[in-house]
PDB file of C-alpha atoms in Angstrom:
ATOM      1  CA  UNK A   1       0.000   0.000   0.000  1.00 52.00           C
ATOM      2  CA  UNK A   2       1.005   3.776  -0.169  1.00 63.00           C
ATOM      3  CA  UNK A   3       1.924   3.822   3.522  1.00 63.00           C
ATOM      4  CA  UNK A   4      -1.449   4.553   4.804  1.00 68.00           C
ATOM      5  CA  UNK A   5      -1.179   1.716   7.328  1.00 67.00           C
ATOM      6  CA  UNK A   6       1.276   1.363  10.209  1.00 68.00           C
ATOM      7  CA  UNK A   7       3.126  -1.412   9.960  1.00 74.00           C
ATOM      8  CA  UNK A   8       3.111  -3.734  12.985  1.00 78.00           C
ATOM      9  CA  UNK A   9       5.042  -7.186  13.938  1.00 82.00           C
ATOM     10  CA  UNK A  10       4.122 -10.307  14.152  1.00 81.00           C
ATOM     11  CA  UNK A  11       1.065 -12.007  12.530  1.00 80.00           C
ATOM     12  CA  UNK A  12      -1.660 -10.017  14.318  1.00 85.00           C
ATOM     13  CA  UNK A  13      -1.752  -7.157  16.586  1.00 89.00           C
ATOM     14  CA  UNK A  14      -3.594  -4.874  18.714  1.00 91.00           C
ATOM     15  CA  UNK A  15      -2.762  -0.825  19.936  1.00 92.00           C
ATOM     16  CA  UNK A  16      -4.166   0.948  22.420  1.00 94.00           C
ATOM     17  CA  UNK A  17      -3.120   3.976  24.332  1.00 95.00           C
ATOM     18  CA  UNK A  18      -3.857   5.116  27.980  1.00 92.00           C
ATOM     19  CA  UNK A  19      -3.217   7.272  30.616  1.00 91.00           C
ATOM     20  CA  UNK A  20      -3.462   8.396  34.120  1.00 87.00           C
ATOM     21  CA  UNK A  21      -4.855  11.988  33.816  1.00 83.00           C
ATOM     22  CA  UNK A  22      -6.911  11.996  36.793  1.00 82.00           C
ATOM     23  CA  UNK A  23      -6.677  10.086  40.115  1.00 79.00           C
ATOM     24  CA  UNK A  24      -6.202   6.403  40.217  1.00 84.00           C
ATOM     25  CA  UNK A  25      -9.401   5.331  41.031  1.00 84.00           C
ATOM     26  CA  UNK A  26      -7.596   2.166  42.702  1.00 85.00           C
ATOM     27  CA  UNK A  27      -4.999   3.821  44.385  1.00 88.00           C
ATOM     28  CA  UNK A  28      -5.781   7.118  45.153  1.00 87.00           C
ATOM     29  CA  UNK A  29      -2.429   8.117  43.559  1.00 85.00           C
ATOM     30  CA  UNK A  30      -1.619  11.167  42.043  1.00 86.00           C
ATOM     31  CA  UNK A  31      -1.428  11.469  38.306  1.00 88.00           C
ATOM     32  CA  UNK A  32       1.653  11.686  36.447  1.00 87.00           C
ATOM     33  CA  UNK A  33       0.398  12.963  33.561  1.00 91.00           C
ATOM     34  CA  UNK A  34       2.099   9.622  31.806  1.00 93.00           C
ATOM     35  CA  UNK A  35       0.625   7.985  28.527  1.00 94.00           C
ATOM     36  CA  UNK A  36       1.057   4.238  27.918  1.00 93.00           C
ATOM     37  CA  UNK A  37       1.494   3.438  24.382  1.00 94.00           C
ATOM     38  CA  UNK A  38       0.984  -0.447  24.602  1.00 94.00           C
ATOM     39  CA  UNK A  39       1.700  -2.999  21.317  1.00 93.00           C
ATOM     40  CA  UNK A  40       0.321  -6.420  22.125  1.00 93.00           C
ATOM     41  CA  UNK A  41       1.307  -8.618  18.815  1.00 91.00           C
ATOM     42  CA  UNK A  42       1.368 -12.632  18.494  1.00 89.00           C
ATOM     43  CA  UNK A  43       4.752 -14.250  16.504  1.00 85.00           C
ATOM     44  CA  UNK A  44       5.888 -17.320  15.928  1.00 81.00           C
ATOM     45  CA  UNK A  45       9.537 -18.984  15.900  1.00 81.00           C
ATOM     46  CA  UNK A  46      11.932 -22.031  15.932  1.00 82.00           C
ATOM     47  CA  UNK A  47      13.588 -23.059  18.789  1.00 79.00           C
ATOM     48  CA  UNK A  48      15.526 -26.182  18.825  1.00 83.00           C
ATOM     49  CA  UNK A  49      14.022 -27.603  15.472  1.00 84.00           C
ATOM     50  CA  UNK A  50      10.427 -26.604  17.488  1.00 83.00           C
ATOM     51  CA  UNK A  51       7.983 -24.289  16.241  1.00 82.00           C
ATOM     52  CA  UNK A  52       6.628 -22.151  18.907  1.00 79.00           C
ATOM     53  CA  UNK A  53       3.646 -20.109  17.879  1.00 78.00           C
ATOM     54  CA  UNK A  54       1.772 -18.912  20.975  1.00 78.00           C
ATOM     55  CA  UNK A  55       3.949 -16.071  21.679  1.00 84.00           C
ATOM     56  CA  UNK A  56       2.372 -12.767  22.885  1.00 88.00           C
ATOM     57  CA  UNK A  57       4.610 -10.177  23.265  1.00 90.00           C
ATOM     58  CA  UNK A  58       4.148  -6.771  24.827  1.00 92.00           C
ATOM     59  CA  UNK A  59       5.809  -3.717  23.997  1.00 92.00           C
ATOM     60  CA  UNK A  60       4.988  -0.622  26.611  1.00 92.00           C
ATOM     61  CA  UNK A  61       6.344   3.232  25.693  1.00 93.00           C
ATOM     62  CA  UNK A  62       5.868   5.974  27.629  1.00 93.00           C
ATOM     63  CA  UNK A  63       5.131   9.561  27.563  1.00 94.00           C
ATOM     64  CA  UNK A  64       5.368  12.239  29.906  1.00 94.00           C
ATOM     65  CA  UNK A  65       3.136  14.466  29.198  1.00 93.00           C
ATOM     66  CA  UNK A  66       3.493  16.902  32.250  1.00 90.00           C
ATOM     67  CA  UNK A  67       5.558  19.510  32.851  1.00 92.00           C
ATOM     68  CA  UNK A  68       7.956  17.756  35.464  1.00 90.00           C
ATOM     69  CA  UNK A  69      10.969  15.303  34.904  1.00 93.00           C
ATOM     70  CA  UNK A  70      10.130  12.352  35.994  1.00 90.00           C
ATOM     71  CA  UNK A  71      13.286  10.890  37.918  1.00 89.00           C
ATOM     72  CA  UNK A  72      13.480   7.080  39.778  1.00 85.00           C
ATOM     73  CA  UNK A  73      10.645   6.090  37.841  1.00 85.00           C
ATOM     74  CA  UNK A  74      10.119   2.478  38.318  1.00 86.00           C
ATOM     75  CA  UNK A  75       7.304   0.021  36.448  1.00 87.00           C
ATOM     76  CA  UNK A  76       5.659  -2.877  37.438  1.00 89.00           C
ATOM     77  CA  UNK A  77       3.663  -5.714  35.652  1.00 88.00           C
ATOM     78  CA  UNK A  78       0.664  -6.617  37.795  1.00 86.00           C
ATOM     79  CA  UNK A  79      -1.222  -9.433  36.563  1.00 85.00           C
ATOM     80  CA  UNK A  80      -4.186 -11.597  38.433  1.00 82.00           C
ATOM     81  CA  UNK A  81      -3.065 -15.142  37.410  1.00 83.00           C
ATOM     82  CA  UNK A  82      -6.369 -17.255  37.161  1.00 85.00           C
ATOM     83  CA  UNK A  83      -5.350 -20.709  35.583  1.00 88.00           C
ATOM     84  CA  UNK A  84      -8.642 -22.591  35.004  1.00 89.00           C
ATOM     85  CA  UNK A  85      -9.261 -23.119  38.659  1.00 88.00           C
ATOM     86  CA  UNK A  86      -7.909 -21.032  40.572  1.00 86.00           C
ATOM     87  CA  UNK A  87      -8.073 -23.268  43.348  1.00 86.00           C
ATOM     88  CA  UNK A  88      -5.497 -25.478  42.617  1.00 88.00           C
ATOM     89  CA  UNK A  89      -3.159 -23.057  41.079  1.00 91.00           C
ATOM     90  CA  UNK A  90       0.985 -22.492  42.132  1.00 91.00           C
ATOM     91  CA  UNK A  91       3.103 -19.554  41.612  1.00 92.00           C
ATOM     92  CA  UNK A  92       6.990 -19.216  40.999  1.00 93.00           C
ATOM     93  CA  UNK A  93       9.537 -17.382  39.408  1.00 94.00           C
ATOM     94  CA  UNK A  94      12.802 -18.110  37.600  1.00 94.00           C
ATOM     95  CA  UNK A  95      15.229 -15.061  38.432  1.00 92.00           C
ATOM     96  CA  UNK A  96      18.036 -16.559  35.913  1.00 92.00           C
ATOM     97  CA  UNK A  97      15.500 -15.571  32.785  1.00 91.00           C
ATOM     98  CA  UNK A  98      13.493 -13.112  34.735  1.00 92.00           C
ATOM     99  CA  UNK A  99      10.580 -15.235  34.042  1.00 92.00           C
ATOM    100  CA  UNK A 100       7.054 -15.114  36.622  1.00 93.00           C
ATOM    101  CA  UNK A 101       4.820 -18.030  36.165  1.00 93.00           C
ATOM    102  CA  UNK A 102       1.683 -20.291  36.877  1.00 93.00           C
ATOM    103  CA  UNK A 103       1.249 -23.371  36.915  1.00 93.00           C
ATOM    104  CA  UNK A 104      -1.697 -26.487  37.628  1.00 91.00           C
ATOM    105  CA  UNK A 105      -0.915 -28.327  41.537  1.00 89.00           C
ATOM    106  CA  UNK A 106      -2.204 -31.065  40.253  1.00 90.00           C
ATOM    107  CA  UNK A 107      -2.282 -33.445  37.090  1.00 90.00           C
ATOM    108  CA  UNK A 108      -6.074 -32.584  36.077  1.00 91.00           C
ATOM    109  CA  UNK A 109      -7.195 -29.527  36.733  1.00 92.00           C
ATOM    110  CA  UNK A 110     -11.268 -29.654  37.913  1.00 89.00           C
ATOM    111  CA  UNK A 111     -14.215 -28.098  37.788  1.00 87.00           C
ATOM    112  CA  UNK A 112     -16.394 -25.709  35.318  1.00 87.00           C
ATOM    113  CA  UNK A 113     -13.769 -23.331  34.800  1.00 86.00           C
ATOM    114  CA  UNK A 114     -10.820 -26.147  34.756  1.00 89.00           C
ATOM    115  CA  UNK A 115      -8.616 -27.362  31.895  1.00 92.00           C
ATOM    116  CA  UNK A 116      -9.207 -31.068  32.603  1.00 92.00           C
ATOM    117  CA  UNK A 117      -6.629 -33.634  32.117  1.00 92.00           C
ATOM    118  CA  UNK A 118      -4.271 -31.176  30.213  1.00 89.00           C
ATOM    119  CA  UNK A 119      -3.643 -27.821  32.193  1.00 90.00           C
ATOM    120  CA  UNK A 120      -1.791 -25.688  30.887  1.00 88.00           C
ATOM    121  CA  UNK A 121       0.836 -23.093  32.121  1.00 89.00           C
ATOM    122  CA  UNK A 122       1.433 -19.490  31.658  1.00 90.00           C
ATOM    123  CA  UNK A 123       4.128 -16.878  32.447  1.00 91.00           C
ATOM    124  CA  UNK A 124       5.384 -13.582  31.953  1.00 91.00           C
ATOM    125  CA  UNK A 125       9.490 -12.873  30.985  1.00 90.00           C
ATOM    126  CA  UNK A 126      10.634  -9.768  30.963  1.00 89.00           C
ATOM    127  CA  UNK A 127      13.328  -9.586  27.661  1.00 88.00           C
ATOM    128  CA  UNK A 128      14.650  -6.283  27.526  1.00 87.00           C
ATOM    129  CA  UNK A 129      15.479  -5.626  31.831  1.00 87.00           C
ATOM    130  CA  UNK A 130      15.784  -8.295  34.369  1.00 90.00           C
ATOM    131  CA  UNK A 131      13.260  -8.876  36.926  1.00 92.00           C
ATOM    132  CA  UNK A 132      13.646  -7.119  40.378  1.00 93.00           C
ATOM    133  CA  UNK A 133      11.496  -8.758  42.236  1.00 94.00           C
ATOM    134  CA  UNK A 134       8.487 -10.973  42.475  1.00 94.00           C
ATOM    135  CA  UNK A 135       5.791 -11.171  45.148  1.00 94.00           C
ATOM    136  CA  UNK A 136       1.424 -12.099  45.248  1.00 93.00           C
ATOM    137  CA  UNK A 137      -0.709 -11.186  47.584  1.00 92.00           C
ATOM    138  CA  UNK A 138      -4.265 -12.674  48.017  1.00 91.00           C
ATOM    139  CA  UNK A 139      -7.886 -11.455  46.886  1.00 88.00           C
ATOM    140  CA  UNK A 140      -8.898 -10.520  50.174  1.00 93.00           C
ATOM    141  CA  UNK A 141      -8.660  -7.808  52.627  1.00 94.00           C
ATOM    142  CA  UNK A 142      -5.817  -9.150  54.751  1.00 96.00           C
ATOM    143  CA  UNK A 143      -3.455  -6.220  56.173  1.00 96.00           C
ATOM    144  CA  UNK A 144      -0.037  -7.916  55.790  1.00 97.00           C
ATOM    145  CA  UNK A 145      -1.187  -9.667  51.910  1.00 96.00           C
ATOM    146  CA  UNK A 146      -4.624  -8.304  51.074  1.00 95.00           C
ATOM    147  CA  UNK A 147      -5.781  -6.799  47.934  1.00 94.00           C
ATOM    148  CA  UNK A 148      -3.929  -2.997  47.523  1.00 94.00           C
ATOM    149  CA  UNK A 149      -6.015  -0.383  48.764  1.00 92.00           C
ATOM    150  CA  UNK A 150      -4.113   2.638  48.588  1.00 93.00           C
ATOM    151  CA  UNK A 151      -0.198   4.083  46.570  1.00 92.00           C
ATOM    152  CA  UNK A 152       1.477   2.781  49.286  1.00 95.00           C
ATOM    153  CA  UNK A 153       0.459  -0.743  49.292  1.00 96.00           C
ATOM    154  CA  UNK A 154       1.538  -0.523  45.557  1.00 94.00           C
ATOM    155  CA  UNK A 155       4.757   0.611  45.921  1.00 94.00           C
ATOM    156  CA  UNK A 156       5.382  -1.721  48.747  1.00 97.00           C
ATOM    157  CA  UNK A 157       4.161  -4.611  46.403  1.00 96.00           C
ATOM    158  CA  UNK A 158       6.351  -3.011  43.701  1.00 94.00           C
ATOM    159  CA  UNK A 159       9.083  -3.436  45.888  1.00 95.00           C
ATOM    160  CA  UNK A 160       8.649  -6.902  47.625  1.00 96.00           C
ATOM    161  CA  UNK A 161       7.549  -5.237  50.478  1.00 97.00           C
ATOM    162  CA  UNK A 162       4.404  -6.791  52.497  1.00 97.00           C
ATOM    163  CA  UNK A 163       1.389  -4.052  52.842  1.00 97.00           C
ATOM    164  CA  UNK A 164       2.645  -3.599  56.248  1.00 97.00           C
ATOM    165  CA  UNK A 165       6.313  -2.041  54.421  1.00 97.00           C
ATOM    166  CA  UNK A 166       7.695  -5.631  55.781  1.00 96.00           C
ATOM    167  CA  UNK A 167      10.248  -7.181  53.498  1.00 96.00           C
ATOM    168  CA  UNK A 168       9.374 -10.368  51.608  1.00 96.00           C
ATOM    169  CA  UNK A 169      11.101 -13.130  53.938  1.00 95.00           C
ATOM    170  CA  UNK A 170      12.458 -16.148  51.968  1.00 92.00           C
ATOM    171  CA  UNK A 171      10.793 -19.788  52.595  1.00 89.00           C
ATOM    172  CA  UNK A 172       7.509 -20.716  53.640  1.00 89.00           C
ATOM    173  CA  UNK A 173       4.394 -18.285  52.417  1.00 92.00           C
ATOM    174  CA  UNK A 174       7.141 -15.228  52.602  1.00 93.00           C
ATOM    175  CA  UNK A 175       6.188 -13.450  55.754  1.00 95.00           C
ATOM    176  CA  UNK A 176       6.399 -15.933  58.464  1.00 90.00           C
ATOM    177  CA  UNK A 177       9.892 -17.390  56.555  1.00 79.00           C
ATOM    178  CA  UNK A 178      13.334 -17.048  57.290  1.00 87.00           C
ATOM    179  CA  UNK A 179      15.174 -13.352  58.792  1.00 89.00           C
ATOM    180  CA  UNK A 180      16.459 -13.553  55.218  1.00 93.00           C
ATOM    181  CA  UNK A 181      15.489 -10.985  53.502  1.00 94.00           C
ATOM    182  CA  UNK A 182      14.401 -11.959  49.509  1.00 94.00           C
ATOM    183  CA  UNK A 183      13.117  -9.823  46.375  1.00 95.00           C
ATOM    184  CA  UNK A 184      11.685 -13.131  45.061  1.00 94.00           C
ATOM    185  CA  UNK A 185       8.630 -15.581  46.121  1.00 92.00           C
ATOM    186  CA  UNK A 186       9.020 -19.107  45.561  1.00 92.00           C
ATOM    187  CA  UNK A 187      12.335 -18.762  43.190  1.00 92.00           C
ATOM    188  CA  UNK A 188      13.406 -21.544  41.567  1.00 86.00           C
ATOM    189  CA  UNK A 189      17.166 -20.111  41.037  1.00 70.00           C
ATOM    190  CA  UNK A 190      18.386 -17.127  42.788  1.00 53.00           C
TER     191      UNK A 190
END
């Protein structure tokens, strides 16, 4: 064509753009005045002699808008793994290829929202920075791992810090663990 099309990777795409222009409505933050260009496009590859073709990729860019320099900015994927059934679902993270996942505790996975006897697995790598940390927190309103109410239960999150501003603790469920203090939950290399 004459150009009148962007050009995007991969074999399909979608492009959306958003912002925080007024207060988080989840947080209560303060706006930044930031827009998030976001590119979400599925490829396809060899690896090995293996075709892999359920690749989605992500590509974020961002904005500032306002008038001030932003400085110490840091970002943070959330995302509310739900494998099937939730129920029966396991966490973990592989800091060597800054990879989060989920994955099925058990060999079928049940119920009306289940995979059955083939569960699959899902996870997020980050390809162009390594992962800083890694933590979850339940959908509930516990202080110490509850659902975020506020910025500061964010940040803390953002920073494997507990809701509290306690460090993630390594072993067990991450707050009663260890005096060690860790930037990753259940790690599989560190």
């Amino acid at each position: 064509h004459l150009g009148e099309y962007p050009r995007f990777p991969g074999v399909s795409a979608a492009y959306c753009v958003f912002n925080d222009a007024s207060i988080h409505q989840n947080s209560g933050g303060k706006p930044l005045n930031v827009d998030v260009h976001q590119l979400i496009y599925q490829t396809a590859f060899s690896m090995g002699g293996v075709i892999v073709d359920d690749v989605n990729l992500v590509r974020f860019t961002l904005v500032n808008r306002g008038t001030d320099t932003l400085t110490d900015v840091q970002l943070g994927i959330f995302n509310d793994f739900d494998l099937g059934n939730s129920a029966d679902d396991y966490i973990g993270c592989d800091t060597r290829i800054s990879l989060a996942y989920i994955y099925n505790g058990l060999s079928s996975d049940a119920g009306t929202n289940g995979y059955g006897s083939t569960p699959p697995a899902f996870g997020i790598a980050m390809l162009s920075r390594p992962m800083a940390s890694s933590i979850y927190f339940k959908a509930n309103s516990n202080v110490v791992n509850g659902n975020p109410s506020n910025w500061k239960d964010y940040h803390n999150y953002l920073n494997a810090k507990w809701r509290t501003g306690h460090h993630l603790r390594f072993g067990g469920d991450g707050i009663t663990g260890s005096s060690e203090v860790a930037s990753f939950m259940y790690p599989s290399y560190t």
